[in-house]
């Protein structure tokens, strides 16, 4: 209970930030890297057994161990403090590959 | 002990958020340019960037020019993009006289690749990124832009990489 409470606090503290997508760090395999991945990695480290959990992408610092540092790095990635992981060495992914820009014509101002 | 470590995470990340404007140790800046390649093919429209942010009193406007990099300035600024028809600009007397606060109220914001520099770990040799959008045309009353090219530069002496993309409606 105490652990869960602290982990919930983690979620609240980290509910803002930038987001980019990479496979490394996406421990719950939802095609997104966010605070849930950091939370689940922390849960894995303290033995809570989160599920689903892909351990193969959790070692983001490439030290051959899934530990609290990995959770920290995923959290840092989520809030934009880092933009890639040592284990991935990938170039940043492209967001917004296609954008649809609103056209402003006179009818917009007629209402 | 484990709880203390988790609390340590909270404090570390919290401090990190507070210091987010500083280049983290072991990181370097990657310059980023965002270019819209073929604006001149669409003379009926002017692409206008509407920039707001903590260091801007009200807003700033950026009229997008073909092959000229877009930069939103301070990384925490917000960049919105509008395609304004020429008759609107003529009716209003210029892009600066358009009521953008009204547009923001009625039109959802559109995001493009963040046109600002960012930081990356020193282990990653990426040093520059140029992203090129191409205007595809009009679809459902909106101007469709897609990423047609990305140029990557590196600081380890390796050759630049150019990636090409296509758009299929």
PDB file of N, CA and C in Angstrom, chain B residues 11-104:
ATOM      1  N   UNK B  11      12.223  13.343  -6.347  1.00  0.00           N
ATOM      2  CA  UNK B  11      12.988  14.575  -6.136  1.00  0.00           C
ATOM      3  C   UNK B  11      13.878  14.877  -7.330  1.00  0.00           C
ATOM      4  N   UNK B  12      14.520  13.828  -7.860  1.00  0.00           N
ATOM      5  CA  UNK B  12      15.425  14.052  -8.978  1.00  0.00           C
ATOM      6  C   UNK B  12      14.697  14.567 -10.201  1.00  0.00           C
ATOM      7  N   UNK B  13      13.567  13.910 -10.497  1.00  0.00           N
ATOM      8  CA  UNK B  13      12.811  14.338 -11.680  1.00  0.00           C
ATOM      9  C   UNK B  13      12.217  15.717 -11.455  1.00  0.00           C
ATOM     10  N   UNK B  14      11.770  15.970 -10.234  1.00  0.00           N
ATOM     11  CA  UNK B  14      11.188  17.272  -9.938  1.00  0.00           C
ATOM     12  C   UNK B  14      12.217  18.374 -10.124  1.00  0.00           C
ATOM     13  N   UNK B  15      13.402  18.120  -9.602  1.00  0.00           N
ATOM     14  CA  UNK B  15      14.477  19.108  -9.781  1.00  0.00           C
ATOM     15  C   UNK B  15      14.778  19.266 -11.264  1.00  0.00           C
ATOM     16  N   UNK B  16      14.756  18.146 -11.971  1.00  0.00           N
ATOM     17  CA  UNK B  16      15.010  18.193 -13.410  1.00  0.00           C
ATOM     18  C   UNK B  16      14.003  19.051 -14.131  1.00  0.00           C
ATOM     19  N   UNK B  17      12.734  18.921 -13.734  1.00  0.00           N
ATOM     20  CA  UNK B  17      11.695  19.737 -14.365  1.00  0.00           C
ATOM     21  C   UNK B  17      11.963  21.209 -14.099  1.00  0.00           C
ATOM     22  N   UNK B  18      12.325  21.513 -12.870  1.00  0.00           N
ATOM     23  CA  UNK B  18      12.568  22.914 -12.513  1.00  0.00           C
ATOM     24  C   UNK B  18      13.744  23.480 -13.301  1.00  0.00           C
ATOM     25  N   UNK B  19      14.696  22.614 -13.651  1.00  0.00           N
ATOM     26  CA  UNK B  19      15.904  23.078 -14.342  1.00  0.00           C
ATOM     27  C   UNK B  19      15.868  22.711 -15.824  1.00  0.00           C
ATOM     28  N   UNK B  20      14.680  22.539 -16.364  1.00  0.00           N
ATOM     29  CA  UNK B  20      14.552  21.993 -17.711  1.00  0.00           C
ATOM     30  C   UNK B  20      15.112  22.913 -18.781  1.00  0.00           C
ATOM     31  N   UNK B  21      15.376  24.174 -18.437  1.00  0.00           N
ATOM     32  CA  UNK B  21      15.891  25.104 -19.425  1.00  0.00           C
ATOM     33  C   UNK B  21      17.405  25.004 -19.550  1.00  0.00           C
ATOM     34  N   UNK B  22      18.037  24.169 -18.754  1.00  0.00           N
ATOM     35  CA  UNK B  22      19.484  24.025 -18.759  1.00  0.00           C
ATOM     36  C   UNK B  22      19.837  22.746 -19.517  1.00  0.00           C
ATOM     37  N   UNK B  23      20.934  22.824 -20.299  1.00  0.00           N
ATOM     38  CA  UNK B  23      21.372  21.620 -21.014  1.00  0.00           C
ATOM     39  C   UNK B  23      21.845  20.601 -19.985  1.00  0.00           C
ATOM     40  N   UNK B  24      21.243  19.438 -19.957  1.00  0.00           N
ATOM     41  CA  UNK B  24      21.655  18.429 -18.974  1.00  0.00           C
ATOM     42  C   UNK B  24      23.105  18.014 -19.198  1.00  0.00           C
ATOM     43  N   UNK B  25      23.759  17.619 -18.141  1.00  0.00           N
ATOM     44  CA  UNK B  25      25.146  17.172 -18.238  1.00  0.00           C
ATOM     45  C   UNK B  25      25.226  15.959 -19.170  1.00  0.00           C
ATOM     46  N   UNK B  26      26.244  15.968 -20.019  1.00  0.00           N
ATOM     47  CA  UNK B  26      26.416  14.853 -20.927  1.00  0.00           C
ATOM     48  C   UNK B  26      25.529  14.936 -22.153  1.00  0.00           C
ATOM     49  N   UNK B  27      24.966  16.103 -22.407  1.00  0.00           N
ATOM     50  CA  UNK B  27      24.095  16.309 -23.563  1.00  0.00           C
ATOM     51  C   UNK B  27      24.650  17.435 -24.431  1.00  0.00           C
ATOM     52  N   UNK B  28      24.191  17.483 -25.649  1.00  0.00           N
ATOM     53  CA  UNK B  28      24.522  18.607 -26.510  1.00  0.00           C
ATOM     54  C   UNK B  28      23.275  19.041 -27.275  1.00  0.00           C
ATOM     55  N   UNK B  29      23.376  20.226 -27.830  1.00  0.00           N
ATOM     56  CA  UNK B  29      22.221  20.789 -28.541  1.00  0.00           C
ATOM     57  C   UNK B  29      22.189  20.271 -29.978  1.00  0.00           C
ATOM     58  N   UNK B  30      21.020  19.920 -30.424  1.00  0.00           N
ATOM     59  CA  UNK B  30      20.801  19.573 -31.830  1.00  0.00           C
ATOM     60  C   UNK B  30      19.982  20.707 -32.443  1.00  0.00           C
ATOM     61  N   UNK B  31      20.558  21.348 -33.446  1.00  0.00           N
ATOM     62  CA  UNK B  31      19.805  22.414 -34.104  1.00  0.00           C
ATOM     63  C   UNK B  31      18.743  21.799 -35.006  1.00  0.00           C
ATOM     64  N   UNK B  32      17.633  22.444 -35.080  1.00  0.00           N
ATOM     65  CA  UNK B  32      16.547  21.913 -35.913  1.00  0.00           C
ATOM     66  C   UNK B  32      15.962  23.018 -36.767  1.00  0.00           C
ATOM     67  N   UNK B  33      15.858  22.737 -38.031  1.00  0.00           N
ATOM     68  CA  UNK B  33      15.188  23.650 -38.934  1.00  0.00           C
ATOM     69  C   UNK B  33      13.969  22.974 -39.536  1.00  0.00           C
ATOM     70  N   UNK B  34      12.882  23.687 -39.571  1.00  0.00           N
ATOM     71  CA  UNK B  34      11.664  23.171 -40.203  1.00  0.00           C
ATOM     72  C   UNK B  34      11.346  24.075 -41.383  1.00  0.00           C
ATOM     73  N   UNK B  35      11.268  23.479 -42.550  1.00  0.00           N
ATOM     74  CA  UNK B  35      11.097  24.248 -43.787  1.00  0.00           C
ATOM     75  C   UNK B  35       9.846  23.772 -44.505  1.00  0.00           C
ATOM     76  N   UNK B  36       9.129  24.702 -45.092  1.00  0.00           N
ATOM     77  CA  UNK B  36       8.018  24.340 -45.967  1.00  0.00           C
ATOM     78  C   UNK B  36       8.464  24.673 -47.390  1.00  0.00           C
ATOM     79  N   UNK B  37       8.504  23.644 -48.221  1.00  0.00           N
ATOM     80  CA  UNK B  37       9.277  23.730 -49.453  1.00  0.00           C
ATOM     81  C   UNK B  37       8.577  24.459 -50.594  1.00  0.00           C
ATOM     82  N   UNK B  38       7.295  24.318 -50.708  1.00  0.00           N
ATOM     83  CA  UNK B  38       6.651  24.773 -51.934  1.00  0.00           C
ATOM     84  C   UNK B  38       5.519  25.768 -51.690  1.00  0.00           C
ATOM     85  N   UNK B  39       5.733  26.686 -50.781  1.00  0.00           N
ATOM     86  CA  UNK B  39       4.700  27.702 -50.491  1.00  0.00           C
ATOM     87  C   UNK B  39       4.317  28.464 -51.756  1.00  0.00           C
ATOM     88  N   UNK B  40       5.297  28.726 -52.606  1.00  0.00           N
ATOM     89  CA  UNK B  40       5.038  29.556 -53.781  1.00  0.00           C
ATOM     90  C   UNK B  40       4.094  28.889 -54.778  1.00  0.00           C
ATOM     91  N   UNK B  41       3.925  27.589 -54.640  1.00  0.00           N
ATOM     92  CA  UNK B  41       2.982  26.896 -55.531  1.00  0.00           C
ATOM     93  C   UNK B  41       1.531  27.148 -55.121  1.00  0.00           C
ATOM     94  N   UNK B  42       1.355  27.772 -53.977  1.00  0.00           N
ATOM     95  CA  UNK B  42       0.000  28.024 -53.478  1.00  0.00           C
ATOM     96  C   UNK B  42      -0.151  29.514 -53.172  1.00  0.00           C
ATOM     97  N   UNK B  43      -0.173  30.319 -54.212  1.00  0.00           N
ATOM     98  CA  UNK B  43      -0.185  31.772 -53.999  1.00  0.00           C
ATOM     99  C   UNK B  43      -1.475  32.299 -53.385  1.00  0.00           C
ATOM    100  N   UNK B  44      -2.525  31.475 -53.387  1.00  0.00           N
ATOM    101  CA  UNK B  44      -3.779  31.932 -52.786  1.00  0.00           C
ATOM    102  C   UNK B  44      -3.741  31.895 -51.260  1.00  0.00           C
ATOM    103  N   UNK B  45      -2.702  31.326 -50.718  1.00  0.00           N
ATOM    104  CA  UNK B  45      -2.621  31.161 -49.268  1.00  0.00           C
ATOM    105  C   UNK B  45      -1.320  31.765 -48.736  1.00  0.00           C
ATOM    106  N   UNK B  46      -1.433  32.314 -47.544  1.00  0.00           N
ATOM    107  CA  UNK B  46      -0.235  32.709 -46.812  1.00  0.00           C
ATOM    108  C   UNK B  46      -0.199  31.902 -45.524  1.00  0.00           C
ATOM    109  N   UNK B  47       0.895  31.210 -45.326  1.00  0.00           N
ATOM    110  CA  UNK B  47       1.047  30.436 -44.093  1.00  0.00           C
ATOM    111  C   UNK B  47       1.591  31.361 -43.004  1.00  0.00           C
ATOM    112  N   UNK B  48       0.847  31.433 -41.934  1.00  0.00           N
ATOM    113  CA  UNK B  48       1.219  32.338 -40.845  1.00  0.00           C
ATOM    114  C   UNK B  48       1.383  31.531 -39.560  1.00  0.00           C
ATOM    115  N   UNK B  49       2.535  31.699 -38.945  1.00  0.00           N
ATOM    116  CA  UNK B  49       2.771  31.099 -37.640  1.00  0.00           C
ATOM    117  C   UNK B  49       2.377  32.078 -36.547  1.00  0.00           C
ATOM    118  N   UNK B  50       1.631  31.593 -35.600  1.00  0.00           N
ATOM    119  CA  UNK B  50       1.165  32.408 -34.476  1.00  0.00           C
ATOM    120  C   UNK B  50       1.882  31.874 -33.241  1.00  0.00           C
ATOM    121  N   UNK B  51       2.736  32.704 -32.664  1.00  0.00           N
ATOM    122  CA  UNK B  51       3.628  32.236 -31.593  1.00  0.00           C
ATOM    123  C   UNK B  51       3.260  32.930 -30.287  1.00  0.00           C
ATOM    124  N   UNK B  52       3.042  32.128 -29.282  1.00  0.00           N
ATOM    125  CA  UNK B  52       2.822  32.657 -27.940  1.00  0.00           C
ATOM    126  C   UNK B  52       3.811  31.967 -26.996  1.00  0.00           C
ATOM    127  N   UNK B  53       4.026  32.565 -25.859  1.00  0.00           N
ATOM    128  CA  UNK B  53       4.940  31.928 -24.917  1.00  0.00           C
ATOM    129  C   UNK B  53       5.202  32.800 -23.716  1.00  0.00           C
ATOM    130  N   UNK B  54       5.941  32.244 -22.763  1.00  0.00           N
ATOM    131  CA  UNK B  54       6.160  32.949 -21.496  1.00  0.00           C
ATOM    132  C   UNK B  54       6.978  34.224 -21.632  1.00  0.00           C
ATOM    133  N   UNK B  55       7.754  34.336 -22.712  1.00  0.00           N
ATOM    134  CA  UNK B  55       8.584  35.530 -22.883  1.00  0.00           C
ATOM    135  C   UNK B  55       7.968  36.504 -23.895  1.00  0.00           C
ATOM    136  N   UNK B  56       6.756  36.208 -24.339  1.00  0.00           N
ATOM    137  CA  UNK B  56       6.091  37.049 -25.337  1.00  0.00           C
ATOM    138  C   UNK B  56       4.876  37.694 -24.683  1.00  0.00           C
ATOM    139  N   UNK B  57       4.788  39.005 -24.797  1.00  0.00           N
ATOM    140  CA  UNK B  57       3.703  39.727 -24.139  1.00  0.00           C
ATOM    141  C   UNK B  57       2.345  39.261 -24.623  1.00  0.00           C
ATOM    142  N   UNK B  58       2.128  39.339 -25.914  1.00  0.00           N
ATOM    143  CA  UNK B  58       0.824  38.960 -26.450  1.00  0.00           C
ATOM    144  C   UNK B  58       1.011  37.800 -27.419  1.00  0.00           C
ATOM    145  N   UNK B  59       1.520  38.111 -28.617  1.00  0.00           N
ATOM    146  CA  UNK B  59       1.847  37.067 -29.588  1.00  0.00           C
ATOM    147  C   UNK B  59       2.808  37.632 -30.621  1.00  0.00           C
ATOM    148  N   UNK B  60       3.416  36.761 -31.356  1.00  0.00           N
ATOM    149  CA  UNK B  60       4.258  37.164 -32.478  1.00  0.00           C
ATOM    150  C   UNK B  60       3.795  36.408 -33.710  1.00  0.00           C
ATOM    151  N   UNK B  61       3.936  37.037 -34.854  1.00  0.00           N
ATOM    152  CA  UNK B  61       3.557  36.411 -36.110  1.00  0.00           C
ATOM    153  C   UNK B  61       4.801  36.084 -36.922  1.00  0.00           C
ATOM    154  N   UNK B  62       4.738  34.968 -37.613  1.00  0.00           N
ATOM    155  CA  UNK B  62       5.833  34.576 -38.494  1.00  0.00           C
ATOM    156  C   UNK B  62       5.211  34.182 -39.835  1.00  0.00           C
ATOM    157  N   UNK B  63       5.455  34.992 -40.844  1.00  0.00           N
ATOM    158  CA  UNK B  63       4.954  34.660 -42.179  1.00  0.00           C
ATOM    159  C   UNK B  63       5.946  33.680 -42.815  1.00  0.00           C
ATOM    160  N   UNK B  64       5.452  32.500 -43.123  1.00  0.00           N
ATOM    161  CA  UNK B  64       6.321  31.432 -43.627  1.00  0.00           C
ATOM    162  C   UNK B  64       6.708  31.719 -45.075  1.00  0.00           C
ATOM    163  N   UNK B  65       7.991  31.662 -45.343  1.00  0.00           N
ATOM    164  CA  UNK B  65       8.508  31.851 -46.700  1.00  0.00           C
ATOM    165  C   UNK B  65       9.054  30.525 -47.217  1.00  0.00           C
ATOM    166  N   UNK B  66       8.935  30.335 -48.487  1.00  0.00           N
ATOM    167  CA  UNK B  66       9.429  29.093 -49.089  1.00  0.00           C
ATOM    168  C   UNK B  66      10.923  28.916 -48.828  1.00  0.00           C
ATOM    169  N   UNK B  67      11.286  27.725 -48.388  1.00  0.00           N
ATOM    170  CA  UNK B  67      12.681  27.325 -48.166  1.00  0.00           C
ATOM    171  C   UNK B  67      13.390  28.135 -47.080  1.00  0.00           C
ATOM    172  N   UNK B  68      12.640  28.852 -46.270  1.00  0.00           N
ATOM    173  CA  UNK B  68      13.237  29.578 -45.149  1.00  0.00           C
ATOM    174  C   UNK B  68      12.828  28.870 -43.856  1.00  0.00           C
ATOM    175  N   UNK B  69      13.814  28.569 -43.023  1.00  0.00           N
ATOM    176  CA  UNK B  69      13.539  27.783 -41.824  1.00  0.00           C
ATOM    177  C   UNK B  69      12.612  28.523 -40.865  1.00  0.00           C
ATOM    178  N   UNK B  70      11.677  27.764 -40.339  1.00  0.00           N
ATOM    179  CA  UNK B  70      10.782  28.285 -39.312  1.00  0.00           C
ATOM    180  C   UNK B  70      11.459  28.086 -37.964  1.00  0.00           C
ATOM    181  N   UNK B  71      11.421  29.125 -37.147  1.00  0.00           N
ATOM    182  CA  UNK B  71      11.946  28.987 -35.791  1.00  0.00           C
ATOM    183  C   UNK B  71      10.979  29.674 -34.854  1.00  0.00           C
ATOM    184  N   UNK B  72      10.542  28.940 -33.855  1.00  0.00           N
ATOM    185  CA  UNK B  72       9.565  29.533 -32.943  1.00  0.00           C
ATOM    186  C   UNK B  72      10.236  30.291 -31.807  1.00  0.00           C
ATOM    187  N   UNK B  73      11.581  30.304 -31.782  1.00  0.00           N
ATOM    188  CA  UNK B  73      12.282  31.016 -30.722  1.00  0.00           C
ATOM    189  C   UNK B  73      12.408  30.165 -29.476  1.00  0.00           C
ATOM    190  N   UNK B  74      12.104  30.759 -28.345  1.00  0.00           N
ATOM    191  CA  UNK B  74      12.235  30.093 -27.050  1.00  0.00           C
ATOM    192  C   UNK B  74      11.512  28.749 -27.082  1.00  0.00           C
ATOM    193  N   UNK B  75      12.178  27.723 -26.543  1.00  0.00           N
ATOM    194  CA  UNK B  75      11.658  26.369 -26.730  1.00  0.00           C
ATOM    195  C   UNK B  75      10.310  26.134 -26.068  1.00  0.00           C
ATOM    196  N   UNK B  76       9.963  26.950 -25.078  1.00  0.00           N
ATOM    197  CA  UNK B  76       8.668  26.752 -24.438  1.00  0.00           C
ATOM    198  C   UNK B  76       7.563  27.564 -25.112  1.00  0.00           C
ATOM    199  N   UNK B  77       7.892  28.238 -26.207  1.00  0.00           N
ATOM    200  CA  UNK B  77       6.848  28.930 -26.958  1.00  0.00           C
ATOM    201  C   UNK B  77       5.933  27.921 -27.643  1.00  0.00           C
ATOM    202  N   UNK B  78       4.744  28.375 -27.952  1.00  0.00           N
ATOM    203  CA  UNK B  78       3.785  27.551 -28.683  1.00  0.00           C
ATOM    204  C   UNK B  78       3.642  28.105 -30.091  1.00  0.00           C
ATOM    205  N   UNK B  79       3.701  27.206 -31.055  1.00  0.00           N
ATOM    206  CA  UNK B  79       3.642  27.613 -32.468  1.00  0.00           C
ATOM    207  C   UNK B  79       2.378  27.041 -33.096  1.00  0.00           C
ATOM    208  N   UNK B  80       1.524  27.918 -33.586  1.00  0.00           N
ATOM    209  CA  UNK B  80       0.321  27.486 -34.301  1.00  0.00           C
ATOM    210  C   UNK B  80       0.431  27.947 -35.746  1.00  0.00           C
ATOM    211  N   UNK B  81      -0.099  27.147 -36.629  1.00  0.00           N
ATOM    212  CA  UNK B  81       0.045  27.457 -38.051  1.00  0.00           C
ATOM    213  C   UNK B  81      -1.333  27.600 -38.693  1.00  0.00           C
ATOM    214  N   UNK B  82      -1.497  28.662 -39.461  1.00  0.00           N
ATOM    215  CA  UNK B  82      -2.743  28.894 -40.187  1.00  0.00           C
ATOM    216  C   UNK B  82      -2.437  29.150 -41.658  1.00  0.00           C
ATOM    217  N   UNK B  83      -3.329  28.686 -42.510  1.00  0.00           N
ATOM    218  CA  UNK B  83      -3.240  28.997 -43.943  1.00  0.00           C
ATOM    219  C   UNK B  83      -4.319  30.035 -44.232  1.00  0.00           C
ATOM    220  N   UNK B  84      -3.908  31.245 -44.458  1.00  0.00           N
ATOM    221  CA  UNK B  84      -4.857  32.348 -44.600  1.00  0.00           C
ATOM    222  C   UNK B  84      -5.001  32.711 -46.070  1.00  0.00           C
ATOM    223  N   UNK B  85      -6.215  32.715 -46.519  1.00  0.00           N
ATOM    224  CA  UNK B  85      -6.444  33.058 -47.924  1.00  0.00           C
ATOM    225  C   UNK B  85      -6.173  34.545 -48.150  1.00  0.00           C
ATOM    226  N   UNK B  86      -5.729  34.827 -49.351  1.00  0.00           N
ATOM    227  CA  UNK B  86      -5.299  36.196 -49.645  1.00  0.00           C
ATOM    228  C   UNK B  86      -6.438  37.197 -49.491  1.00  0.00           C
ATOM    229  N   UNK B  87      -7.664  36.768 -49.809  1.00  0.00           N
ATOM    230  CA  UNK B  87      -8.764  37.737 -49.705  1.00  0.00           C
ATOM    231  C   UNK B  87      -9.012  38.173 -48.253  1.00  0.00           C
ATOM    232  N   UNK B  88      -8.682  37.285 -47.319  1.00  0.00           N
ATOM    233  CA  UNK B  88      -8.807  37.655 -45.906  1.00  0.00           C
ATOM    234  C   UNK B  88      -7.762  38.706 -45.559  1.00  0.00           C
ATOM    235  N   UNK B  89      -6.566  38.475 -46.022  1.00  0.00           N
ATOM    236  CA  UNK B  89      -5.481  39.426 -45.734  1.00  0.00           C
ATOM    237  C   UNK B  89      -5.802  40.791 -46.346  1.00  0.00           C
ATOM    238  N   UNK B  90      -6.328  40.759 -47.566  1.00  0.00           N
ATOM    239  CA  UNK B  90      -6.679  42.030 -48.217  1.00  0.00           C
ATOM    240  C   UNK B  90      -7.828  42.715 -47.489  1.00  0.00           C
ATOM    241  N   UNK B  91      -8.816  41.936 -47.087  1.00  0.00           N
ATOM    242  CA  UNK B  91      -9.983  42.515 -46.407  1.00  0.00           C
ATOM    243  C   UNK B  91      -9.598  43.112 -45.059  1.00  0.00           C
ATOM    244  N   UNK B  92      -8.647  42.469 -44.386  1.00  0.00           N
ATOM    245  CA  UNK B  92      -8.245  42.930 -43.048  1.00  0.00           C
ATOM    246  C   UNK B  92      -7.175  44.017 -43.125  1.00  0.00           C
ATOM    247  N   UNK B  93      -6.517  44.100 -44.279  1.00  0.00           N
ATOM    248  CA  UNK B  93      -5.472  45.101 -44.425  1.00  0.00           C
ATOM    249  C   UNK B  93      -4.090  44.597 -44.073  1.00  0.00           C
ATOM    250  N   UNK B  94      -3.939  43.285 -43.912  1.00  0.00           N
ATOM    251  CA  UNK B  94      -2.616  42.720 -43.602  1.00  0.00           C
ATOM    252  C   UNK B  94      -2.743  41.607 -42.580  1.00  0.00           C
ATOM    253  N   UNK B  95      -1.753  40.717 -42.555  1.00  0.00           N
ATOM    254  CA  UNK B  95      -1.831  39.596 -41.614  1.00  0.00           C
ATOM    255  C   UNK B  95      -1.832  40.063 -40.166  1.00  0.00           C
ATOM    256  N   UNK B  96      -1.237  41.218 -39.923  1.00  0.00           N
ATOM    257  CA  UNK B  96      -1.137  41.684 -38.537  1.00  0.00           C
ATOM    258  C   UNK B  96      -2.463  42.205 -37.987  1.00  0.00           C
ATOM    259  N   UNK B  97      -3.441  42.406 -38.859  1.00  0.00           N
ATOM    260  CA  UNK B  97      -4.722  42.953 -38.391  1.00  0.00           C
ATOM    261  C   UNK B  97      -5.798  41.881 -38.230  1.00  0.00           C
ATOM    262  N   UNK B  98      -5.434  40.659 -38.436  1.00  0.00           N
ATOM    263  CA  UNK B  98      -6.388  39.559 -38.267  1.00  0.00           C
ATOM    264  C   UNK B  98      -6.570  39.285 -36.772  1.00  0.00           C
ATOM    265  N   UNK B  99      -7.792  38.977 -36.400  1.00  0.00           N
ATOM    266  CA  UNK B  99      -8.111  38.715 -34.991  1.00  0.00           C
ATOM    267  C   UNK B  99      -7.753  37.264 -34.673  1.00  0.00           C
ATOM    268  N   UNK B 100      -6.518  37.042 -34.258  1.00  0.00           N
ATOM    269  CA  UNK B 100      -6.071  35.672 -34.008  1.00  0.00           C
ATOM    270  C   UNK B 100      -6.693  35.085 -32.735  1.00  0.00           C
ATOM    271  N   UNK B 101      -7.013  35.942 -31.801  1.00  0.00           N
ATOM    272  CA  UNK B 101      -7.644  35.407 -30.590  1.00  0.00           C
ATOM    273  C   UNK B 101      -8.987  34.776 -30.931  1.00  0.00           C
ATOM    274  N   UNK B 102      -9.637  35.345 -31.918  1.00  0.00           N
ATOM    275  CA  UNK B 102     -10.901  34.754 -32.389  1.00  0.00           C
ATOM    276  C   UNK B 102     -10.636  33.405 -33.061  1.00  0.00           C
ATOM    277  N   UNK B 103      -9.591  33.347 -33.879  1.00  0.00           N
ATOM    278  CA  UNK B 103      -9.264  32.087 -34.551  1.00  0.00           C
ATOM    279  C   UNK B 103      -8.935  31.000 -33.538  1.00  0.00           C
ATOM    280  N   UNK B 104      -8.186  31.361 -32.528  1.00  0.00           N
ATOM    281  CA  UNK B 104      -7.792  30.371 -31.520  1.00  0.00           C
ATOM    282  C   UNK B 104      -9.014  29.816 -30.810  1.00  0.00           C
TER     283      UNK B 104
END
